[in-house]
Amino acid sequence: MGAATTRPDRLERFDRAERNVHWWSAALVGVCLLTAAALYVAPLATMVGRRSLVKDIHVASGLALPLPFVVALLGRWRTRLRQDLRRLNRFDEHDLRWLRSLGRDPWIERGKFNAGQKLNAAFSAGALLLLLATGSIMKWYSPFPLLWRTGATFVHDWVAFALVIVLIGHVGKALGDREALGAMTGGTVSRAWAIRKAPRWLAEHDEAAAGR
Amino acid sequence: MARVEASEAAAGAGGRAGGSVDGIPLGRRVVLGMLGLGAAGIVFGKAIQDRLARLLSPDLAALLPSGGRFRIYSVVGFLPRRSADAYRLRLDGMVERPLDLGFADLTGMPATALTRDFQCVTGWRVADVAWRGVKVRDLLDRAGVRPEATALRIHSFDGVYTESLTLDQARRDDVLVAYEMEGKPLSSPHGGPVRLLVAPMYGYKSLKWLDRIEVLDQVVPGFWEKRDYEIDAWVGRSNGRSDDPT
């Protein structure tokens, strides 16, 4: 990419489209969680009240959640996003070793994402799809068998519960590595960071730059 | 599992040596696995939830998403509060003698005790809740309902929430104006000092923070009933649900 040649000490980790998907999705998830808390956590529910309005906001932001991702995949700007999705999907020998040692094996050469980040992406994608599906059943329950509404509520509650825990971990990790967080706000990381955190990605990056 | 992964990883590495996207598609499998589990959860969730509610202690159940506890709902932006001393219940409309009763007037009337499951239309159910109050029928008889009346419109002092009952429904033995729950004065979050309890129907019929009972010649849909909930809200026979009757 141009960034690598003009500013060789900085590498572009996430392009504009990816950052937009991330932050729009994060905002919508945030609204969903806040409204969910106002509907679900008893002390908040009594304080905030206005169940009808809060419910409408929750449903609207939930239904809008796939939009940033879908729009990003439709446009010409999808190349980077698709490439990173392939990376997140595939677990190679290094990743499996990462999983077995929980990241402590010193011989792991990390690519652009480590196995924990890949699992987080997969879990979040699965969780959001489940929340969307079960939320839709809760909202439009009439075509479905009677028991499904209770079952959908049950799944919705537990998946949301698990997602909150994973999200706390995700945010905690981001705050613990300001440069990784900077990649999602400004788009780039330093070469020094890439050597430490993603050496195989750096090698790929330099190979591609040299070959161009 | 490990052997399959290893062989697929080898196949993947052989297919695309050196590239950045080699390896097994574990991400996709995690997503598909979650969707499979979720689908099973939708179908079997009610059975699992019922078992969990029985297994977990109430303290633990309060921390986890499960069905066996009260959730406090309010449709306005605050928790309505009124002391027992300041409390008044009005019963008016198509009656011979409109009533305006204080808390002591209610507790002075013949009391009815009732222990029943409480079922919310959103799925949670609390087993064996003990209530105490006055039969709505006794209040209606005291006020003298005029013959052309057919229904009640019930108002909450939250200023927004309303409910409806036909006169036949309101005259049942298990329809109370309740002022005690689990042997204690009804707390504010649970609708105190006085609420309606329509035991055989879903929770939204049991209007909290009871202010006024209006006797009418037609059913006027209540707050949620204007938002697609059913007016005749029998537990297990309405709102697309099949819960055990309460």
Coordinates of C-alpha atoms in Angstrom, one line a residue:
Chain A
M1 CA 0.0 0.0 0.0
G2 CA 1.0 3.6 -0.5
A3 CA 1.3 4.2 3.3
A4 CA 4.2 1.7 3.5
T5 CA 6.2 3.5 0.8
T6 CA 5.6 7.1 1.9
R7 CA 5.9 6.4 5.6
P8 CA 8.0 3.3 5.9
D9 CA 8.0 3.4 9.7
R10 CA 4.2 3.1 9.8
L11 CA 2.1 0.2 8.5
E12 CA -1.5 0.4 7.6
R13 CA -3.3 -2.2 9.6
F14 CA -7.0 -1.3 9.1
D15 CA -8.2 0.7 6.2
R16 CA -11.0 3.3 6.3
A17 CA -13.7 0.8 5.4
E18 CA -12.7 -1.6 8.1
R19 CA -12.5 1.1 10.7
N20 CA -15.9 2.4 9.7
V21 CA -17.4 -1.1 10.0
H22 CA -15.8 -1.5 13.4
W23 CA -17.0 1.8 14.9
W24 CA -20.5 1.8 13.4
S25 CA -21.0 -1.7 14.7
A26 CA -19.5 -0.8 18.1
A27 CA -21.9 2.2 18.4
L28 CA -24.9 0.0 17.5
V29 CA -23.8 -2.7 19.9
G30 CA -23.4 0.0 22.6
V31 CA -26.9 1.3 22.1
C32 CA -28.2 -2.3 22.2
L33 CA -26.4 -3.0 25.4
L34 CA -27.5 0.2 27.1
T35 CA -31.1 -0.2 26.2
A36 CA -30.9 -3.9 27.1
A37 CA -29.6 -2.9 30.5
A38 CA -32.5 -0.4 30.9
L39 CA -35.0 -3.2 30.1
Y40 CA -33.4 -6.0 32.0
V41 CA -31.4 -4.9 35.1
A42 CA -34.1 -4.3 37.7
P43 CA -32.7 -1.2 39.4
L44 CA -32.0 0.5 36.0
A45 CA -35.4 -0.7 34.6
T46 CA -37.2 1.1 37.5
M47 CA -35.1 4.2 37.1
V48 CA -35.3 4.6 33.3
G49 CA -38.7 3.1 32.8
R50 CA -40.3 4.1 29.4
R51 CA -40.3 0.5 28.4
S52 CA -42.1 1.0 25.1
L53 CA -39.7 3.6 23.8
V54 CA -36.6 1.8 25.1
K55 CA -37.8 -1.4 23.5
D56 CA -38.2 0.4 20.1
I57 CA -34.7 1.8 20.3
H58 CA -33.3 -1.6 21.2
V59 CA -35.0 -3.3 18.3
A60 CA -34.1 -0.6 15.8
S61 CA -30.4 -0.6 16.7
G62 CA -30.4 -4.4 16.7
L63 CA -31.9 -4.6 13.3
A64 CA -29.5 -2.0 12.0
L65 CA -26.5 -4.0 13.3
P66 CA -25.7 -5.9 10.1
L67 CA -25.9 -2.7 8.0
P68 CA -22.3 -1.4 8.3
F69 CA -20.9 -4.8 7.5
V70 CA -23.3 -5.4 4.6
V71 CA -22.6 -2.0 3.1
A72 CA -18.9 -2.4 3.5
L73 CA -19.0 -5.8 1.7
L74 CA -21.1 -4.3 -1.2
G75 CA -18.8 -1.5 -2.2
R76 CA -15.5 -1.3 -4.1
W77 CA -13.8 -0.7 -0.7
R78 CA -14.4 -4.3 0.4
T79 CA -11.0 -5.8 -0.7
R80 CA -9.2 -5.3 2.6
L81 CA -12.1 -6.3 4.7
R82 CA -12.5 -9.6 2.7
Q83 CA -8.8 -10.3 3.0
D84 CA -8.9 -9.8 6.7
L85 CA -12.1 -11.9 7.1
R86 CA -10.2 -14.8 5.3
R87 CA -7.3 -14.3 7.8
L88 CA -9.7 -14.3 10.8
N89 CA -11.4 -17.5 9.5
R90 CA -8.2 -19.6 9.0
F91 CA -6.3 -21.1 11.9
D92 CA -2.9 -22.5 10.9
E93 CA -0.3 -24.5 12.9
H94 CA 0.9 -21.4 14.7
D95 CA -2.7 -20.5 15.8
L96 CA -3.4 -24.1 17.0
R97 CA -0.2 -23.9 19.0
W98 CA -1.3 -20.5 20.3
L99 CA -4.6 -22.0 21.4
R100 CA -2.9 -25.0 23.1
S101 CA -0.5 -22.8 25.1
L102 CA -2.9 -19.8 25.5
G103 CA -0.4 -17.6 23.7
R104 CA 2.5 -18.4 25.9
D105 CA 4.5 -20.6 23.5
P106 CA 7.6 -18.5 22.6
W107 CA 8.0 -20.1 19.2
I108 CA 4.7 -18.9 17.8
E109 CA 5.2 -16.5 14.9
R110 CA 2.0 -14.4 14.8
G111 CA 0.4 -13.3 11.6
K112 CA -1.8 -10.2 11.4
F113 CA -4.1 -11.6 14.0
N114 CA -3.4 -14.0 16.9
A115 CA -5.7 -17.0 17.5
G116 CA -7.4 -15.2 20.4
Q117 CA -8.3 -12.3 18.2
K118 CA -9.6 -14.8 15.6
L119 CA -11.7 -16.6 18.2
N120 CA -13.1 -13.3 19.4
A121 CA -14.1 -12.3 15.9
A122 CA -15.8 -15.7 15.3
F123 CA -17.6 -15.6 18.6
S124 CA -18.7 -12.0 18.2
A125 CA -20.0 -12.8 14.7
G126 CA -21.9 -15.9 15.9
A127 CA -23.3 -14.1 18.9
L128 CA -24.6 -11.1 16.9
L129 CA -26.2 -13.5 14.3
L130 CA -27.9 -15.4 17.2
L131 CA -29.0 -12.2 18.9
L132 CA -30.5 -11.0 15.6
A133 CA -32.2 -14.3 14.9
T134 CA -33.6 -14.8 18.4
G135 CA -34.5 -11.1 18.7
S136 CA -36.5 -11.4 15.5
I137 CA -38.4 -14.4 16.8
M138 CA -39.2 -12.5 20.0
K139 CA -40.5 -9.6 18.0
W140 CA -42.3 -11.4 15.2
Y141 CA -43.3 -14.5 17.1
S142 CA -46.7 -15.3 15.5
P143 CA -45.4 -17.5 12.6
F144 CA -43.3 -19.7 14.9
P145 CA -44.3 -22.6 17.2
L146 CA -45.4 -21.5 20.6
L147 CA -42.4 -22.8 22.6
W148 CA -39.9 -21.0 20.4
R149 CA -40.6 -17.6 21.9
T150 CA -39.5 -18.7 25.3
G151 CA -36.6 -20.6 23.8
A152 CA -35.5 -17.6 21.8
T153 CA -35.7 -15.4 24.9
F154 CA -33.6 -17.9 26.7
V155 CA -30.9 -18.0 24.0
H156 CA -31.0 -14.2 23.6
D157 CA -30.4 -13.7 27.4
W158 CA -27.5 -16.2 27.6
V159 CA -25.8 -15.1 24.4
A160 CA -26.0 -11.5 25.4
F161 CA -24.6 -12.4 28.9
A162 CA -21.6 -14.2 27.2
L163 CA -21.1 -11.4 24.7
V164 CA -20.8 -8.8 27.5
I165 CA -18.1 -10.9 29.2
V166 CA -16.2 -11.3 25.9
L167 CA -16.6 -7.6 25.1
I168 CA -15.2 -6.6 28.5
G169 CA -12.2 -8.7 27.6
H170 CA -12.0 -7.2 24.1
V171 CA -12.1 -3.6 25.4
G172 CA -9.7 -4.5 28.2
K173 CA -7.2 -5.9 25.7
A174 CA -7.5 -2.8 23.5
L175 CA -6.9 -0.4 26.4
G176 CA -3.9 -2.5 27.5
D177 CA -2.2 -2.1 24.1
R178 CA -2.7 1.6 23.0
E179 CA -1.0 1.0 19.7
A180 CA -3.3 -1.9 18.7
L181 CA -6.2 0.4 19.6
G182 CA -4.6 3.2 17.6
A183 CA -4.7 0.9 14.6
M184 CA -8.5 0.9 14.9
T185 CA -8.7 4.7 15.4
G186 CA -5.9 6.0 13.1
G187 CA -5.4 2.9 10.9
T188 CA -1.6 2.5 11.3
V189 CA 0.9 0.8 13.7
S190 CA 4.6 1.3 14.0
R191 CA 7.1 -1.1 12.5
A192 CA 8.4 -1.8 16.1
W193 CA 4.9 -2.9 17.1
A194 CA 4.6 -5.2 14.1
I195 CA 7.9 -6.8 14.9
R196 CA 6.8 -7.6 18.4
K197 CA 3.1 -8.4 17.8
A198 CA 2.7 -9.6 14.2
P199 CA 6.1 -10.5 12.7
R200 CA 4.7 -12.8 9.9
W201 CA 2.3 -10.0 8.9
L202 CA 5.2 -7.6 8.7
A203 CA 7.2 -10.1 6.5
E204 CA 4.2 -10.4 4.2
H205 CA 3.8 -6.7 4.1
D206 CA 7.4 -6.1 3.2
E207 CA 7.4 -8.9 0.6
A208 CA 4.4 -7.4 -1.1
A209 CA 5.9 -3.9 -1.0
A210 CA 9.2 -5.2 -2.5
G211 CA 7.4 -7.1 -5.2
R212 CA 5.4 -4.1 -6.3
Chain B
M1 CA -10.9 -34.0 16.3
A2 CA -7.2 -33.2 16.7
R3 CA -6.3 -35.7 13.9
V4 CA -8.8 -34.3 11.5
E5 CA -7.5 -30.7 12.2
A6 CA -3.9 -31.8 11.7
S7 CA -4.7 -33.5 8.3
E8 CA -6.7 -30.6 7.1
A9 CA -4.0 -28.2 8.2
A10 CA -1.5 -30.2 6.2
A11 CA -3.8 -30.3 3.2
G12 CA -4.3 -26.5 3.5
A13 CA -0.6 -25.9 3.7
G14 CA 0.1 -28.1 0.7
G15 CA -2.5 -26.3 -1.3
R16 CA -1.3 -22.8 -0.7
A17 CA 2.2 -22.8 0.6
G18 CA 3.5 -19.6 2.1
G19 CA 0.3 -17.5 1.9
S20 CA -1.3 -15.7 4.8
V21 CA -4.6 -17.5 4.7
D22 CA -3.6 -21.1 5.1
G23 CA -5.1 -23.4 7.8
I24 CA -8.4 -24.8 8.8
P25 CA -11.5 -22.6 8.7
L26 CA -12.0 -22.8 12.4
G27 CA -13.6 -19.3 12.5
R28 CA -16.4 -20.4 10.3
R29 CA -16.9 -23.6 12.3
V30 CA -17.2 -21.6 15.5
V31 CA -19.9 -19.5 14.0
L32 CA -21.8 -22.4 12.5
G33 CA -21.4 -24.3 15.8
M34 CA -22.9 -21.4 17.7
L35 CA -25.8 -21.1 15.3
G36 CA -26.4 -24.9 15.7
L37 CA -26.4 -24.6 19.5
G38 CA -28.6 -21.5 19.3
A39 CA -31.1 -23.3 17.2
A40 CA -31.2 -26.1 19.7
G41 CA -31.6 -23.6 22.4
I42 CA -34.6 -22.0 20.7
V43 CA -36.3 -25.4 20.5
F44 CA -35.3 -26.8 23.9
G45 CA -34.7 -23.6 25.7
K46 CA -38.0 -23.6 27.7
A47 CA -37.2 -27.1 29.1
I48 CA -33.7 -26.1 30.0
Q49 CA -34.8 -22.9 31.6
D50 CA -37.5 -24.7 33.7
R51 CA -34.8 -27.1 34.9
L52 CA -32.3 -24.3 35.7
A53 CA -35.0 -22.4 37.6
R54 CA -35.5 -25.5 39.8
L55 CA -31.8 -26.3 40.2
L56 CA -30.4 -22.9 41.0
S57 CA -30.8 -21.2 44.3
P58 CA -32.8 -18.0 44.2
D59 CA -29.6 -15.9 45.0
L60 CA -27.7 -17.4 42.1
A61 CA -30.7 -17.2 39.8
A62 CA -30.9 -13.5 40.5
L63 CA -27.4 -13.1 39.0
L64 CA -27.9 -15.2 35.9
P65 CA -30.3 -15.0 33.0
S66 CA -33.0 -17.4 34.1
G67 CA -36.7 -17.5 34.4
G68 CA -37.6 -18.0 38.0
R69 CA -37.7 -14.4 39.4
F70 CA -39.6 -11.2 39.2
R71 CA -38.4 -8.6 36.7
I72 CA -39.5 -5.1 37.5
Y73 CA -41.1 -3.3 34.6
S74 CA -42.4 0.2 34.5
V75 CA -43.7 2.0 31.4
V76 CA -42.9 5.4 32.7
G77 CA -39.5 7.0 33.4
F78 CA -39.7 6.6 37.2
L79 CA -40.8 4.3 39.9
P80 CA -44.2 5.4 41.0
R81 CA -44.4 5.8 44.8
R82 CA -47.2 6.5 47.2
S83 CA -47.4 5.9 50.9
A84 CA -50.2 3.8 52.4
D85 CA -51.3 6.9 54.4
A86 CA -51.7 9.0 51.3
Y87 CA -53.2 6.2 49.2
R88 CA -56.7 6.4 47.7
L89 CA -58.6 4.0 45.5
R90 CA -61.5 5.4 43.5
L91 CA -64.2 3.2 41.9
D92 CA -66.5 5.2 39.7
G93 CA -68.3 5.3 36.3
M94 CA -71.5 3.3 35.9
V95 CA -72.1 2.6 39.5
E96 CA -74.8 3.6 42.0
R97 CA -72.4 4.7 44.8
P98 CA -68.9 5.8 43.6
L99 CA -66.2 4.7 46.2
D100 CA -63.2 6.6 47.4
L101 CA -61.3 4.3 49.8
G102 CA -58.2 4.7 51.8
F103 CA -55.7 2.0 52.6
A104 CA -57.3 1.2 56.0
D105 CA -60.7 1.0 54.3
L106 CA -59.4 -1.8 52.0
T107 CA -57.6 -3.7 54.8
G108 CA -60.8 -3.4 56.9
M109 CA -62.8 -5.3 54.2
P110 CA -63.0 -9.2 54.2
A111 CA -59.6 -10.4 52.9
T112 CA -58.8 -13.1 50.4
A113 CA -55.5 -15.0 50.4
L114 CA -54.3 -16.6 47.2
T115 CA -51.1 -18.5 46.3
R116 CA -50.5 -18.8 42.6
D117 CA -47.7 -18.9 40.0
F118 CA -47.1 -15.5 38.4
Q119 CA -46.4 -15.8 34.6
C120 CA -45.1 -13.0 32.5
V121 CA -45.9 -12.9 28.8
T122 CA -42.2 -12.4 28.1
G123 CA -41.4 -15.8 29.5
W124 CA -40.5 -15.6 33.2
R125 CA -42.5 -17.3 35.8
V126 CA -42.3 -17.1 39.6
A127 CA -43.7 -20.1 41.4
D128 CA -46.1 -19.9 44.3
V129 CA -46.4 -16.2 45.1
A130 CA -48.6 -15.5 48.1
W131 CA -51.0 -12.6 47.7
R132 CA -53.6 -11.0 50.0
G133 CA -56.2 -8.5 49.2
V134 CA -59.9 -7.7 48.5
K135 CA -61.9 -9.4 45.8
V136 CA -62.7 -6.9 43.0
R137 CA -66.2 -8.4 43.1
D138 CA -66.7 -7.3 46.7
L139 CA -65.8 -3.7 45.7
L140 CA -68.1 -3.8 42.7
D141 CA -71.0 -5.1 44.8
R142 CA -70.4 -2.4 47.4
A143 CA -70.5 0.3 44.7
G144 CA -73.5 -1.2 43.0
V145 CA -72.8 -1.8 39.3
R146 CA -75.5 -0.5 37.0
P147 CA -77.1 -3.1 34.6
E148 CA -75.8 -1.6 31.4
A149 CA -72.2 -1.8 32.5
T150 CA -70.0 -4.6 31.0
A151 CA -66.4 -3.8 31.5
L152 CA -63.7 -2.1 33.7
R153 CA -61.0 0.3 32.8
I154 CA -58.3 0.3 35.4
H155 CA -55.9 3.2 35.8
S156 CA -52.4 3.3 37.4
F157 CA -51.2 6.3 39.4
D158 CA -48.1 6.2 37.2
G159 CA -50.4 8.3 35.0
V160 CA -49.9 6.2 31.8
Y161 CA -50.6 2.5 32.3
T162 CA -54.2 1.2 31.9
E163 CA -55.8 -2.2 31.8
S164 CA -59.1 -3.7 30.9
L165 CA -61.3 -6.5 32.2
T166 CA -64.8 -7.6 31.3
L167 CA -67.2 -7.6 34.3
D168 CA -67.4 -11.4 34.2
Q169 CA -63.6 -11.6 34.4
A170 CA -63.4 -9.1 37.2
R171 CA -66.0 -11.0 39.3
R172 CA -63.8 -14.1 39.5
D173 CA -62.7 -15.3 42.9
D174 CA -59.0 -15.0 41.8
V175 CA -59.1 -11.3 40.8
L176 CA -58.0 -9.2 43.7
V177 CA -57.1 -5.7 44.7
A178 CA -53.9 -6.8 46.5
Y179 CA -52.0 -5.0 49.3
E180 CA -49.8 -7.9 50.6
M181 CA -47.2 -10.1 48.9
E182 CA -45.4 -13.0 50.5
G183 CA -46.8 -11.9 53.9
K184 CA -45.4 -8.4 53.7
P185 CA -46.9 -5.0 52.6
L186 CA -46.7 -4.7 48.8
S187 CA -43.5 -2.9 48.0
S188 CA -43.3 0.0 45.5
P189 CA -41.4 -2.0 42.8
H190 CA -44.1 -4.7 43.0
G191 CA -46.8 -2.2 42.5
G192 CA -47.5 -1.1 46.1
P193 CA -49.1 0.0 48.1
V194 CA -52.0 -1.5 46.2
R195 CA -52.2 -3.3 42.9
L196 CA -54.5 -5.4 40.8
L197 CA -53.9 -9.2 40.7
V198 CA -55.6 -11.1 37.9
A199 CA -54.2 -14.5 38.8
P200 CA -55.3 -16.5 35.8
M201 CA -53.9 -14.1 33.2
Y202 CA -50.5 -12.9 32.1
G203 CA -48.7 -10.4 34.3
Y204 CA -49.5 -7.3 32.2
K205 CA -53.2 -7.6 33.3
S206 CA -52.2 -7.3 37.0
L207 CA -51.8 -3.5 36.9
K208 CA -49.4 -2.1 39.4
W209 CA -49.9 1.1 41.4
L210 CA -53.7 0.9 41.3
D211 CA -55.4 4.3 41.2
R212 CA -58.8 4.0 39.8
I213 CA -61.3 1.5 38.6
E214 CA -63.8 2.9 36.0
V215 CA -66.9 0.9 35.2
L216 CA -67.9 1.2 31.5
D217 CA -70.3 -0.3 29.0
Q218 CA -67.4 -1.4 26.7
V219 CA -63.9 -2.8 26.8
V220 CA -61.3 -0.1 26.2
P221 CA -57.9 -1.8 25.3
G222 CA -55.2 -1.1 27.9
F223 CA -51.6 0.1 27.4
W224 CA -50.0 -3.1 26.0
E225 CA -53.3 -4.1 24.4
K226 CA -53.0 -1.1 22.1
R227 CA -49.6 -2.5 21.3
D228 CA -50.8 -5.9 20.1
Y229 CA -51.0 -7.8 23.4
E230 CA -54.3 -9.8 23.7
I231 CA -57.1 -8.4 25.8
D232 CA -58.3 -11.8 27.0
A233 CA -54.9 -12.8 28.4
W234 CA -55.5 -16.2 29.8
V235 CA -52.2 -17.9 30.7
G236 CA -51.5 -20.7 28.2
R237 CA -54.4 -19.7 25.9
S238 CA -53.4 -16.3 24.5
N239 CA -50.5 -14.3 23.1
G240 CA -49.2 -17.3 21.1
R241 CA -48.0 -19.0 24.3
S242 CA -48.6 -22.4 25.8
D243 CA -47.6 -22.0 29.5
D244 CA -49.2 -24.1 32.1
P245 CA -52.3 -22.2 33.5
T246 CA -51.7 -20.3 36.8

